[in-house]
Coordinates of C-alpha atoms in Angstrom, one line a residue:
Chain A
M1 CA 90.1 114.4 202.3
T2 CA 91.0 118.0 201.4
R3 CA 94.6 117.2 202.2
S4 CA 94.6 114.4 199.7
R5 CA 93.0 116.6 197.1
L6 CA 95.7 119.1 197.6
A7 CA 98.3 116.3 197.1
I8 CA 96.6 115.3 193.9
A9 CA 96.5 118.9 192.6
L10 CA 100.2 119.3 193.4
V11 CA 101.1 116.1 191.5
G12 CA 99.0 117.3 188.6
L13 CA 100.8 120.5 188.6
A14 CA 104.2 118.7 188.7
A15 CA 103.0 116.6 185.7
M16 CA 102.4 119.7 183.7
L17 CA 105.9 121.0 184.6
M18 CA 107.2 117.7 183.3
L19 CA 105.5 118.3 180.0
V20 CA 106.3 122.0 179.5
P21 CA 109.9 121.6 178.4
L22 CA 108.8 119.1 175.8
L23 CA 106.0 121.3 174.5
W24 CA 108.4 124.2 174.3
V25 CA 110.9 122.3 172.2
L26 CA 108.1 121.0 170.0
A27 CA 106.8 124.5 169.5
L28 CA 110.3 125.9 168.6
S29 CA 110.9 123.1 166.1
L30 CA 107.8 124.3 164.2
K31 CA 109.1 127.9 163.9
A32 CA 111.1 129.4 161.1
N33 CA 114.8 129.9 162.1
S34 CA 114.7 133.5 161.0
E35 CA 111.8 134.3 163.4
L36 CA 113.5 132.5 166.3
M37 CA 116.7 134.5 165.7
A38 CA 114.8 137.7 166.2
D39 CA 112.9 136.5 169.2
T40 CA 111.9 133.1 170.5
A41 CA 108.8 134.6 172.0
S42 CA 107.5 134.7 168.5
V43 CA 106.5 131.1 169.3
F44 CA 103.3 132.6 170.6
N45 CA 102.3 134.5 167.4
G46 CA 100.9 131.4 165.8
R47 CA 102.9 131.2 162.6
F48 CA 104.2 127.7 162.3
T49 CA 106.1 125.9 159.6
L50 CA 107.4 122.4 158.8
D51 CA 110.6 123.8 157.2
N52 CA 112.9 122.5 159.9
Y53 CA 111.6 119.0 159.4
R54 CA 111.9 119.4 155.7
N55 CA 115.6 120.4 156.1
L56 CA 116.1 117.5 158.5
F57 CA 114.8 114.9 156.0
G58 CA 117.0 116.5 153.3
N59 CA 120.0 116.0 155.6
G60 CA 121.4 112.5 155.3
A61 CA 123.4 112.5 158.5
V62 CA 120.5 112.0 160.8
F63 CA 119.3 109.0 158.9
R64 CA 122.8 107.5 158.9
W65 CA 123.0 108.0 162.7
I66 CA 119.6 106.4 163.2
S67 CA 120.5 103.4 161.1
N68 CA 123.7 103.1 163.1
S69 CA 121.8 103.3 166.3
L70 CA 119.3 100.6 165.1
I71 CA 122.1 98.3 164.0
V72 CA 124.0 98.7 167.3
S73 CA 120.9 98.4 169.5
F74 CA 119.4 95.4 167.7
G75 CA 122.8 93.8 167.5
M76 CA 123.5 94.2 171.2
T77 CA 120.0 93.1 172.2
A78 CA 120.3 89.9 170.1
G79 CA 123.8 89.2 171.4
V80 CA 122.8 89.7 175.0
L81 CA 119.7 87.5 174.7
I82 CA 121.6 84.7 173.1
L83 CA 124.6 84.7 175.5
A84 CA 122.5 85.3 178.6
S85 CA 120.0 82.6 177.8
L86 CA 122.7 80.0 177.1
A87 CA 124.6 81.0 180.2
G88 CA 121.5 81.3 182.4
Y89 CA 120.5 77.7 181.4
G90 CA 124.0 76.5 182.1
F91 CA 124.3 78.1 185.5
A92 CA 120.8 77.2 186.6
R93 CA 120.5 73.6 185.3
L94 CA 123.7 71.9 184.4
E95 CA 126.5 70.6 186.5
F96 CA 130.1 71.2 185.6
R97 CA 133.3 71.9 187.5
G98 CA 133.6 75.3 189.1
R99 CA 130.1 76.3 188.3
E100 CA 129.4 78.0 191.7
M101 CA 132.6 79.9 191.7
L102 CA 132.2 81.1 188.1
F103 CA 128.7 82.3 188.9
V104 CA 129.9 84.2 191.9
I105 CA 132.6 85.9 189.8
V106 CA 130.0 86.9 187.2
L107 CA 127.8 88.4 189.9
L108 CA 130.8 90.3 191.2
G109 CA 130.9 91.9 187.8
L110 CA 127.6 93.6 188.5
A111 CA 129.5 95.9 190.8
V112 CA 132.0 97.1 188.2
P113 CA 131.0 100.5 186.8
E114 CA 131.8 101.5 183.2
Q115 CA 134.3 104.0 184.4
A116 CA 136.6 101.3 185.8
V117 CA 137.0 99.5 182.5
I118 CA 136.4 102.1 179.8
I119 CA 140.0 103.4 179.5
A120 CA 141.5 100.0 179.0
R121 CA 138.7 98.9 176.7
H122 CA 139.4 101.9 174.6
Q123 CA 143.1 101.0 174.4
M124 CA 142.2 97.4 173.5
F125 CA 140.1 98.5 170.6
S126 CA 142.8 101.0 169.5
W127 CA 145.4 98.2 169.4
L128 CA 143.1 96.1 167.3
G129 CA 142.3 99.0 165.1
M130 CA 138.6 98.3 165.6
H131 CA 137.2 101.7 166.6
N132 CA 134.6 103.2 164.3
S133 CA 133.0 99.8 163.6
Y134 CA 129.8 98.1 164.7
P135 CA 131.6 95.3 166.6
A136 CA 133.4 98.0 168.7
L137 CA 130.0 99.6 169.5
I138 CA 128.3 96.3 170.3
L139 CA 130.9 94.0 172.0
P140 CA 131.4 95.8 175.3
G141 CA 127.7 95.8 176.0
L142 CA 127.6 92.0 175.7
S143 CA 129.7 91.6 178.8
A144 CA 127.2 93.1 181.2
P145 CA 126.4 90.4 183.8
F146 CA 122.8 91.6 184.5
G147 CA 121.4 89.4 181.7
V148 CA 123.1 86.3 183.0
F149 CA 121.9 87.0 186.5
L150 CA 118.3 87.6 185.3
M151 CA 118.1 84.5 183.1
T152 CA 119.7 82.2 185.7
Q153 CA 117.1 83.3 188.2
Y154 CA 114.4 82.7 185.7
F155 CA 115.6 79.2 184.6
R156 CA 115.9 78.3 188.3
A157 CA 112.3 79.1 188.8
I158 CA 111.1 76.7 186.2
P159 CA 110.2 73.3 187.7
K160 CA 112.9 70.6 187.1
D161 CA 110.4 67.9 186.3
I162 CA 110.1 69.3 182.8
D163 CA 113.7 68.6 181.9
E164 CA 113.9 65.3 183.9
A165 CA 110.9 63.9 182.0
A166 CA 112.5 64.9 178.7
L167 CA 115.9 63.5 179.7
L168 CA 114.2 60.1 180.3
D169 CA 112.7 60.4 176.8
G170 CA 116.3 60.7 175.5
A171 CA 116.2 64.4 174.6
S172 CA 119.6 66.1 174.5
R173 CA 120.5 69.0 176.7
F174 CA 120.4 71.4 173.8
T175 CA 116.9 70.1 172.7
I176 CA 115.6 70.6 176.2
F177 CA 117.0 74.1 176.3
W178 CA 115.8 75.1 172.9
R179 CA 112.5 73.3 172.6
L180 CA 111.2 73.1 176.1
L181 CA 112.7 75.7 178.4
L182 CA 113.4 78.7 176.1
P183 CA 109.8 79.2 175.2
L184 CA 108.9 79.4 178.9
T185 CA 111.4 82.3 179.4
I186 CA 109.8 84.7 176.9
P187 CA 108.7 87.2 179.6
A188 CA 112.3 87.4 180.9
Q189 CA 113.5 87.7 177.3
A190 CA 111.1 90.6 176.8
T191 CA 112.3 92.3 180.0
L192 CA 116.0 91.8 179.2
G193 CA 115.6 92.7 175.5
I194 CA 113.8 95.9 176.2
F195 CA 116.3 96.9 178.9
T196 CA 119.2 96.2 176.7
F197 CA 117.8 98.0 173.7
L198 CA 117.0 101.1 175.7
H199 CA 120.5 101.0 177.2
A200 CA 122.2 100.6 173.9
W201 CA 120.1 103.3 172.2
N202 CA 120.7 105.8 174.9
D203 CA 124.4 104.9 175.6
Y204 CA 126.6 107.9 175.3
W205 CA 130.1 107.6 176.7
W206 CA 131.4 104.6 174.9
P207 CA 130.1 105.6 171.4
L208 CA 131.4 109.1 172.1
I209 CA 135.0 107.9 172.4
S210 CA 134.8 104.8 170.1
A211 CA 132.9 106.2 167.1
T212 CA 134.8 109.4 166.3
N213 CA 134.1 109.2 162.6
K214 CA 130.9 111.2 161.7
E215 CA 129.7 108.3 159.6
M216 CA 129.8 105.9 162.6
F217 CA 128.0 108.2 165.1
T218 CA 125.1 106.8 166.9
L219 CA 122.0 109.1 167.1
T220 CA 122.9 110.0 170.7
V221 CA 126.4 111.1 169.8
G222 CA 125.2 112.7 166.6
I223 CA 122.7 114.9 168.4
A224 CA 125.5 115.8 170.9
S225 CA 127.8 116.8 168.1
T226 CA 125.3 119.3 166.6
Q227 CA 124.6 121.0 169.9
M228 CA 128.2 122.0 170.7
N229 CA 128.1 125.6 169.3
F230 CA 124.7 126.1 170.6
A231 CA 124.1 129.8 171.3
Q232 CA 125.8 130.8 168.0
T233 CA 123.8 128.4 166.0
E234 CA 121.6 129.9 163.4
G235 CA 119.3 126.9 163.2
L236 CA 117.7 126.8 166.6
G237 CA 114.5 125.5 165.1
F238 CA 116.5 122.9 163.1
L239 CA 118.2 121.8 166.3
M240 CA 114.9 121.5 168.0
A241 CA 113.5 119.5 165.1
Q242 CA 116.4 117.1 165.6
A243 CA 115.6 116.8 169.3
V244 CA 112.0 116.0 168.5
F245 CA 113.0 113.6 165.8
A246 CA 115.4 111.8 168.2
G247 CA 113.1 111.8 171.2
A248 CA 109.7 111.2 169.7
P249 CA 110.3 107.6 168.5
M250 CA 111.4 106.5 172.0
L251 CA 108.3 108.2 173.5
I252 CA 106.0 106.5 171.0
V253 CA 107.5 103.1 171.6
Y254 CA 107.3 103.8 175.3
L255 CA 103.5 104.6 175.1
F256 CA 102.9 101.2 173.4
F257 CA 105.2 99.1 175.6
Q258 CA 105.0 101.1 178.8
K259 CA 104.3 98.1 181.0
Y260 CA 107.3 96.1 179.8
I261 CA 109.6 99.1 179.7
V262 CA 108.8 100.1 183.3
Q263 CA 109.2 96.4 184.4
A264 CA 112.5 96.1 182.6
V265 CA 114.0 99.3 184.1
A266 CA 112.7 98.7 187.6
G267 CA 113.8 95.1 187.5
A268 CA 117.3 96.1 186.5
A269 CA 117.6 98.6 189.4
G270 CA 116.1 96.3 192.0
R271 CA 118.2 93.3 191.2
Chain B
M1 CA 130.1 56.2 186.4
A2 CA 126.7 57.8 186.4
A3 CA 127.2 58.9 190.0
A4 CA 130.5 60.5 189.1
M5 CA 128.8 62.4 186.2
R6 CA 126.3 63.7 188.7
T7 CA 128.7 65.1 191.2
R8 CA 131.3 66.4 188.9
G9 CA 129.2 67.1 185.9
D10 CA 130.0 66.8 182.3
W11 CA 132.6 69.3 180.9
R12 CA 130.4 69.7 177.8
N13 CA 127.8 71.3 180.0
A14 CA 130.2 74.2 180.5
L15 CA 129.8 74.9 176.7
F16 CA 126.6 76.6 177.5
V17 CA 128.3 79.2 179.7
A18 CA 131.5 79.4 177.6
P19 CA 130.4 82.0 175.0
Y20 CA 129.3 84.5 177.7
L21 CA 132.4 83.8 179.9
L22 CA 134.6 84.5 176.9
V23 CA 133.1 87.9 176.3
F24 CA 133.0 88.5 180.1
V25 CA 136.7 87.9 180.4
V26 CA 137.8 89.8 177.3
M27 CA 135.4 92.8 177.7
L28 CA 135.2 93.1 181.5
V29 CA 137.7 91.2 183.5
L30 CA 140.7 92.0 181.3
P31 CA 140.0 95.8 181.0
L32 CA 139.4 95.9 184.7
A33 CA 142.8 94.4 185.4
M34 CA 144.4 96.5 182.8
G35 CA 142.8 99.6 184.2
M36 CA 144.2 98.8 187.6
W37 CA 147.7 98.2 186.1
L38 CA 147.4 101.4 184.1
S39 CA 146.6 103.4 187.2
T40 CA 150.1 102.6 188.5
T41 CA 151.8 103.7 185.3
K42 CA 152.5 106.9 183.5
S43 CA 150.9 106.2 180.1
D44 CA 150.0 108.2 177.1
L45 CA 148.3 107.7 173.8
F46 CA 151.4 106.2 172.1
G47 CA 151.6 103.3 174.5
T48 CA 154.7 104.3 176.3
E49 CA 154.3 103.1 179.8
R50 CA 156.4 103.6 182.9
W51 CA 155.6 102.1 186.2
V52 CA 155.2 104.8 188.9
G53 CA 153.7 102.8 191.7
L54 CA 151.1 104.9 193.7
A55 CA 152.4 108.2 192.3
N56 CA 149.2 108.9 190.4
F57 CA 147.1 108.4 193.5
V58 CA 149.4 110.7 195.5
R59 CA 149.1 113.3 192.7
L60 CA 145.3 112.9 192.7
F61 CA 144.9 113.8 196.3
G62 CA 147.1 116.8 195.9
D63 CA 145.2 117.9 192.7
A64 CA 142.9 120.8 193.6
I65 CA 140.8 120.3 190.4
F66 CA 140.3 116.6 191.1
L67 CA 139.4 117.3 194.7
Q68 CA 137.0 119.9 193.5
T69 CA 135.4 117.4 191.1
V70 CA 134.9 115.0 194.1
G71 CA 133.3 117.8 196.0
N72 CA 131.1 118.7 193.0
T73 CA 130.0 115.1 192.6
F74 CA 129.0 114.9 196.3
V75 CA 127.1 118.2 196.0
F76 CA 125.3 116.9 192.9
V77 CA 124.4 113.7 194.7
L78 CA 123.1 115.7 197.7
L79 CA 121.1 118.0 195.4
T80 CA 119.4 115.1 193.5
V81 CA 119.2 111.9 195.6
P82 CA 117.2 113.2 198.6
F83 CA 114.8 115.0 196.3
L84 CA 114.4 112.0 193.9
T85 CA 113.8 109.7 196.8
L86 CA 111.2 111.8 198.6
A87 CA 109.5 113.0 195.4
G88 CA 109.5 109.5 194.0
L89 CA 107.9 108.3 197.2
G90 CA 105.3 111.1 197.2
L91 CA 104.3 110.5 193.6
A92 CA 104.0 106.8 194.3
L93 CA 101.8 107.4 197.4
V94 CA 99.5 109.7 195.4
L95 CA 99.4 107.7 192.2
N96 CA 99.1 104.2 193.7
R97 CA 95.5 103.8 192.6
Q98 CA 93.4 102.3 189.9
E99 CA 91.8 105.4 188.3
R100 CA 92.6 106.3 184.8
W101 CA 94.0 109.7 185.6
A102 CA 96.5 108.2 187.9
A103 CA 97.7 105.9 185.1
V104 CA 98.0 108.9 182.8
L105 CA 100.1 110.8 185.4
R106 CA 102.3 107.8 186.0
T107 CA 102.9 107.6 182.2
I108 CA 103.9 111.3 182.2
F109 CA 106.3 111.0 185.1
F110 CA 108.1 108.0 183.7
A111 CA 108.2 109.2 180.0
S112 CA 111.4 111.3 180.3
T113 CA 113.3 108.2 181.6
V114 CA 113.3 106.7 178.1
L115 CA 115.0 109.7 176.5
S116 CA 118.8 109.8 175.9
V117 CA 121.0 112.2 177.8
T118 CA 121.7 114.2 174.6
V119 CA 118.0 114.8 173.9
V120 CA 117.4 115.7 177.6
T121 CA 120.2 118.3 177.7
L122 CA 119.1 119.7 174.3
V123 CA 115.7 120.3 175.7
W124 CA 116.9 121.8 179.0
R125 CA 119.5 124.1 177.5
L126 CA 116.6 125.6 175.5
V127 CA 114.8 126.1 178.9
F128 CA 117.8 127.7 180.6
L129 CA 119.1 129.7 177.7
P130 CA 119.0 133.3 178.9
D131 CA 118.5 134.8 175.5
G132 CA 115.3 133.2 174.2
G133 CA 115.1 130.2 176.4
L134 CA 111.8 129.3 178.1
L135 CA 112.9 130.8 181.5
G136 CA 114.4 133.8 179.7
V137 CA 111.2 134.5 177.8
T138 CA 109.1 134.0 180.9
A139 CA 111.3 136.4 182.9
E140 CA 111.0 139.0 180.1
A141 CA 107.3 138.7 180.0
L142 CA 107.2 139.3 183.7
G143 CA 109.5 142.4 183.3
K144 CA 112.5 140.8 184.9
T145 CA 116.1 140.4 183.7
P146 CA 116.7 136.8 182.5
I147 CA 119.4 134.9 184.4
A148 CA 122.1 132.9 182.6
F149 CA 121.7 129.9 184.8
L150 CA 124.4 127.7 183.1
N151 CA 127.0 130.5 183.2
N152 CA 126.5 131.2 186.8
E153 CA 128.9 129.5 189.2
K154 CA 126.2 129.2 191.9
L155 CA 123.3 128.3 189.7
A156 CA 124.8 126.0 187.1
M157 CA 124.9 122.9 189.4
P158 CA 121.4 123.3 190.6
A159 CA 120.3 123.7 187.0
I160 CA 122.0 120.4 186.1
A161 CA 120.3 118.9 189.2
I162 CA 116.9 120.1 188.0
T163 CA 117.5 118.6 184.6
T164 CA 118.6 115.3 186.1
I165 CA 115.6 115.2 188.4
W166 CA 113.3 115.8 185.4
W167 CA 115.1 113.0 183.6
C168 CA 115.3 110.5 186.4
I169 CA 112.2 110.8 188.5
G170 CA 110.5 107.9 186.9
L171 CA 112.7 105.2 188.3
P172 CA 112.2 106.0 192.1
M173 CA 108.5 106.4 191.5
V174 CA 108.1 102.9 189.9
L175 CA 110.3 101.3 192.5
F176 CA 108.1 102.7 195.2
L177 CA 104.9 101.8 193.3
A178 CA 106.1 98.2 193.1
A179 CA 106.8 98.2 196.8
L180 CA 103.4 99.6 197.7
Q181 CA 101.7 96.9 195.7
Q182 CA 103.5 94.4 197.9
V183 CA 102.1 95.7 201.2
P184 CA 99.6 93.0 202.4
R185 CA 96.0 94.2 202.0
D186 CA 94.9 92.8 205.4
L187 CA 97.2 95.2 207.2
Y188 CA 95.1 98.1 205.7
E189 CA 91.9 96.2 206.5
A190 CA 93.0 95.8 210.1
A191 CA 93.9 99.5 210.3
A192 CA 90.5 100.5 208.9
L193 CA 88.8 98.3 211.5
D194 CA 90.8 100.2 214.2
N195 CA 89.6 103.5 212.7
A196 CA 93.2 104.5 212.2
S197 CA 93.7 107.9 210.5
R198 CA 95.3 108.2 207.1
W199 CA 98.4 109.6 208.7
T200 CA 98.6 106.8 211.2
T201 CA 98.1 104.2 208.5
L202 CA 100.9 105.9 206.4
T203 CA 103.4 106.2 209.2
R204 CA 102.6 102.9 211.1
I205 CA 101.9 100.6 208.2
T206 CA 102.9 101.8 204.8
L207 CA 106.3 103.4 205.5
P208 CA 107.6 100.6 207.7
A209 CA 106.5 98.0 205.1
I210 CA 108.5 99.7 202.3
R211 CA 111.5 100.5 204.4
R212 CA 113.7 98.2 202.4
T213 CA 112.8 99.8 199.2
F214 CA 113.4 103.2 200.6
F215 CA 117.1 102.3 201.3
L216 CA 117.3 100.5 198.0
V217 CA 116.2 103.6 196.1
I218 CA 118.7 105.8 197.9
I219 CA 121.6 103.5 197.1
V220 CA 120.5 102.9 193.5
E221 CA 120.3 106.6 193.0
V222 CA 123.5 107.4 194.8
I223 CA 125.3 104.9 192.4
L224 CA 123.5 106.3 189.4
Q225 CA 124.0 110.0 190.2
F226 CA 127.6 109.5 191.3
Q227 CA 128.3 108.7 187.6
L228 CA 127.1 112.1 186.4
F229 CA 128.7 112.8 183.0
G230 CA 126.6 113.6 180.0
Q231 CA 124.6 116.4 181.5
A232 CA 127.7 118.3 182.7
Q233 CA 129.6 117.6 179.6
L234 CA 126.8 118.8 177.3
M235 CA 125.3 121.6 179.3
T236 CA 128.3 123.4 180.9
L237 CA 131.5 121.5 179.9
G238 CA 132.2 121.5 183.6
G239 CA 132.2 125.2 183.9
P240 CA 132.0 128.0 184.8
N241 CA 135.3 127.8 186.6
N242 CA 135.0 124.0 187.2
A243 CA 131.9 124.6 189.3
T244 CA 130.0 121.7 187.6
R245 CA 132.9 119.4 186.7
P246 CA 132.1 115.9 188.2
I247 CA 134.6 113.0 188.6
V248 CA 133.6 111.2 185.5
L249 CA 134.1 114.3 183.4
F250 CA 137.6 114.7 185.0
I251 CA 138.3 111.1 183.9
Y252 CA 137.1 111.7 180.4
E253 CA 139.1 114.9 179.9
T254 CA 142.2 113.6 181.5
G255 CA 142.0 110.5 179.4
W256 CA 140.7 111.8 176.1
R257 CA 141.7 115.5 176.1
Q258 CA 145.1 115.4 177.7
W259 CA 145.7 111.7 176.9
E260 CA 147.1 111.0 180.4
L261 CA 145.7 107.5 180.5
G262 CA 147.5 106.4 183.7
Y263 CA 146.3 109.4 185.6
A264 CA 142.8 109.0 184.3
A265 CA 142.8 105.4 185.2
A266 CA 143.8 106.2 188.8
A267 CA 140.9 108.7 189.1
A268 CA 138.6 105.9 187.7
Q269 CA 139.9 103.6 190.4
V270 CA 139.0 106.1 193.1
L271 CA 135.5 106.4 191.7
F272 CA 135.2 102.6 191.4
A273 CA 136.1 102.3 195.1
M274 CA 133.4 104.8 196.1
I275 CA 130.8 103.0 193.9
L276 CA 131.9 99.6 195.3
I277 CA 131.2 100.7 198.8
A278 CA 127.7 101.9 197.8
A279 CA 127.2 98.6 195.8
M280 CA 128.1 96.5 198.9
I281 CA 125.5 98.4 200.9
Q282 CA 123.0 97.7 198.2
Y283 CA 123.8 94.0 198.2
R284 CA 123.4 93.8 201.9
I285 CA 120.0 95.4 201.7
S286 CA 118.7 93.4 198.7
S287 CA 119.9 90.1 200.1
R288 CA 118.0 90.7 203.3
K289 CA 114.7 90.1 201.5
G290 CA 111.6 89.8 203.6
V291 CA 113.2 90.9 206.8
A292 CA 112.4 94.5 205.9

């Protein structure tokens, strides 16, 4: 019994260590830059200010980046859900020539890491003159095979009697898909949607090389661009306010949708 | 006629998979093939290409910096994966219960997972910063000299590893939690009837039952941590003296700083081969469901 108490105490301590860096950044973000320049230990003197946040809201760049991130993340999520649902239904339910072979090829795509394709992708978009655009930020993400894999599994698990009865009633394939089966896949849509959104929102490498124009930065790249000359920066508090501003919405969304987010992330890893 | 339709299927059925396959081919298959081709050429930004066979690969294996990045990547994997796996398992074992406090702690441990790499590195640079960072301030309060972790050849990689563990601990924990939920209840009831100690129950029942997940977590984390990029690029730029330069940062800088696309593509193929080996092991584990 004492041993398990010790384990619980250790885990509690570790949880506090998890929170300390976040609290530190939150505290710094509430301090005047001039005070931080002199000494960051001034955090403990109790004089706080919202100046950094006021400056942040007066600075249009961050809002531009957030709206870019929203457009890219929602765009990619919608695209993945549509393509993966259609393809999942096709692979799970319909017969056509080469189906098995195509499905295996798509599954093989799961093993391809971003690094193996990113250079040529970058070249392709360069040739097309498409960098610094929303399509360039969204399209590569639509090719990820995970969604097709997940939706195919899900459609396969739905009893076939449902479509067969509807077929006898003269419903078309598309009607069956749209009216009957798609509503049954909502849990899978939620999992895939959340996973895709999180992935798109936090993606770093591709937007870093594709969106080189400050106006087209996603939030992730924008935050990276401001932390380059870090030690010299005069606005440590401002930088921290940015970190809080970028991180807090994700944490709040996480608190509300924790169950789905955990399922989505674990499901993607355990495929 | 109807029978023929059943066996061969209707070509129109393929229209459902066509939109995805189009994107798949253009955005994944084509760049993959092009990347392989590129790795056998000397190419630069201006699209001039010359076929050089395997010369890029020969050069890679004689390139001291590339070999160092491979070594750094392995060191990083060794610093993070065993700890993530064991700590994730430990957290799952302790927090696999119904009480409210356990739910709160699970929420805390997974929270950092949803943050982006740029927020994570921003937070941790402000922890490691010697002049005014959290550790620096703490050291001064204790009357010690602050250490510049990220500028220290020996300490920079461990600092990046700590940052990464903080960022990534949620995933192994929830994978183990999911596995623990799957262990049949009656096994524990039988153990309780036999008056088995907690330790015996853990080593004889729980751990064998989640063995498959244990290997799955290791492989998933190896693949994930092998791709270290953002933390190193944002916290140390690969320095000091290349001590924290991983393979992916080498690819990035060769490709987008020196614009040696062929050479970068060759390095990417080497990384791809390593990840493929790990992915094949993962596939073998996850397709052996139930056998444990």
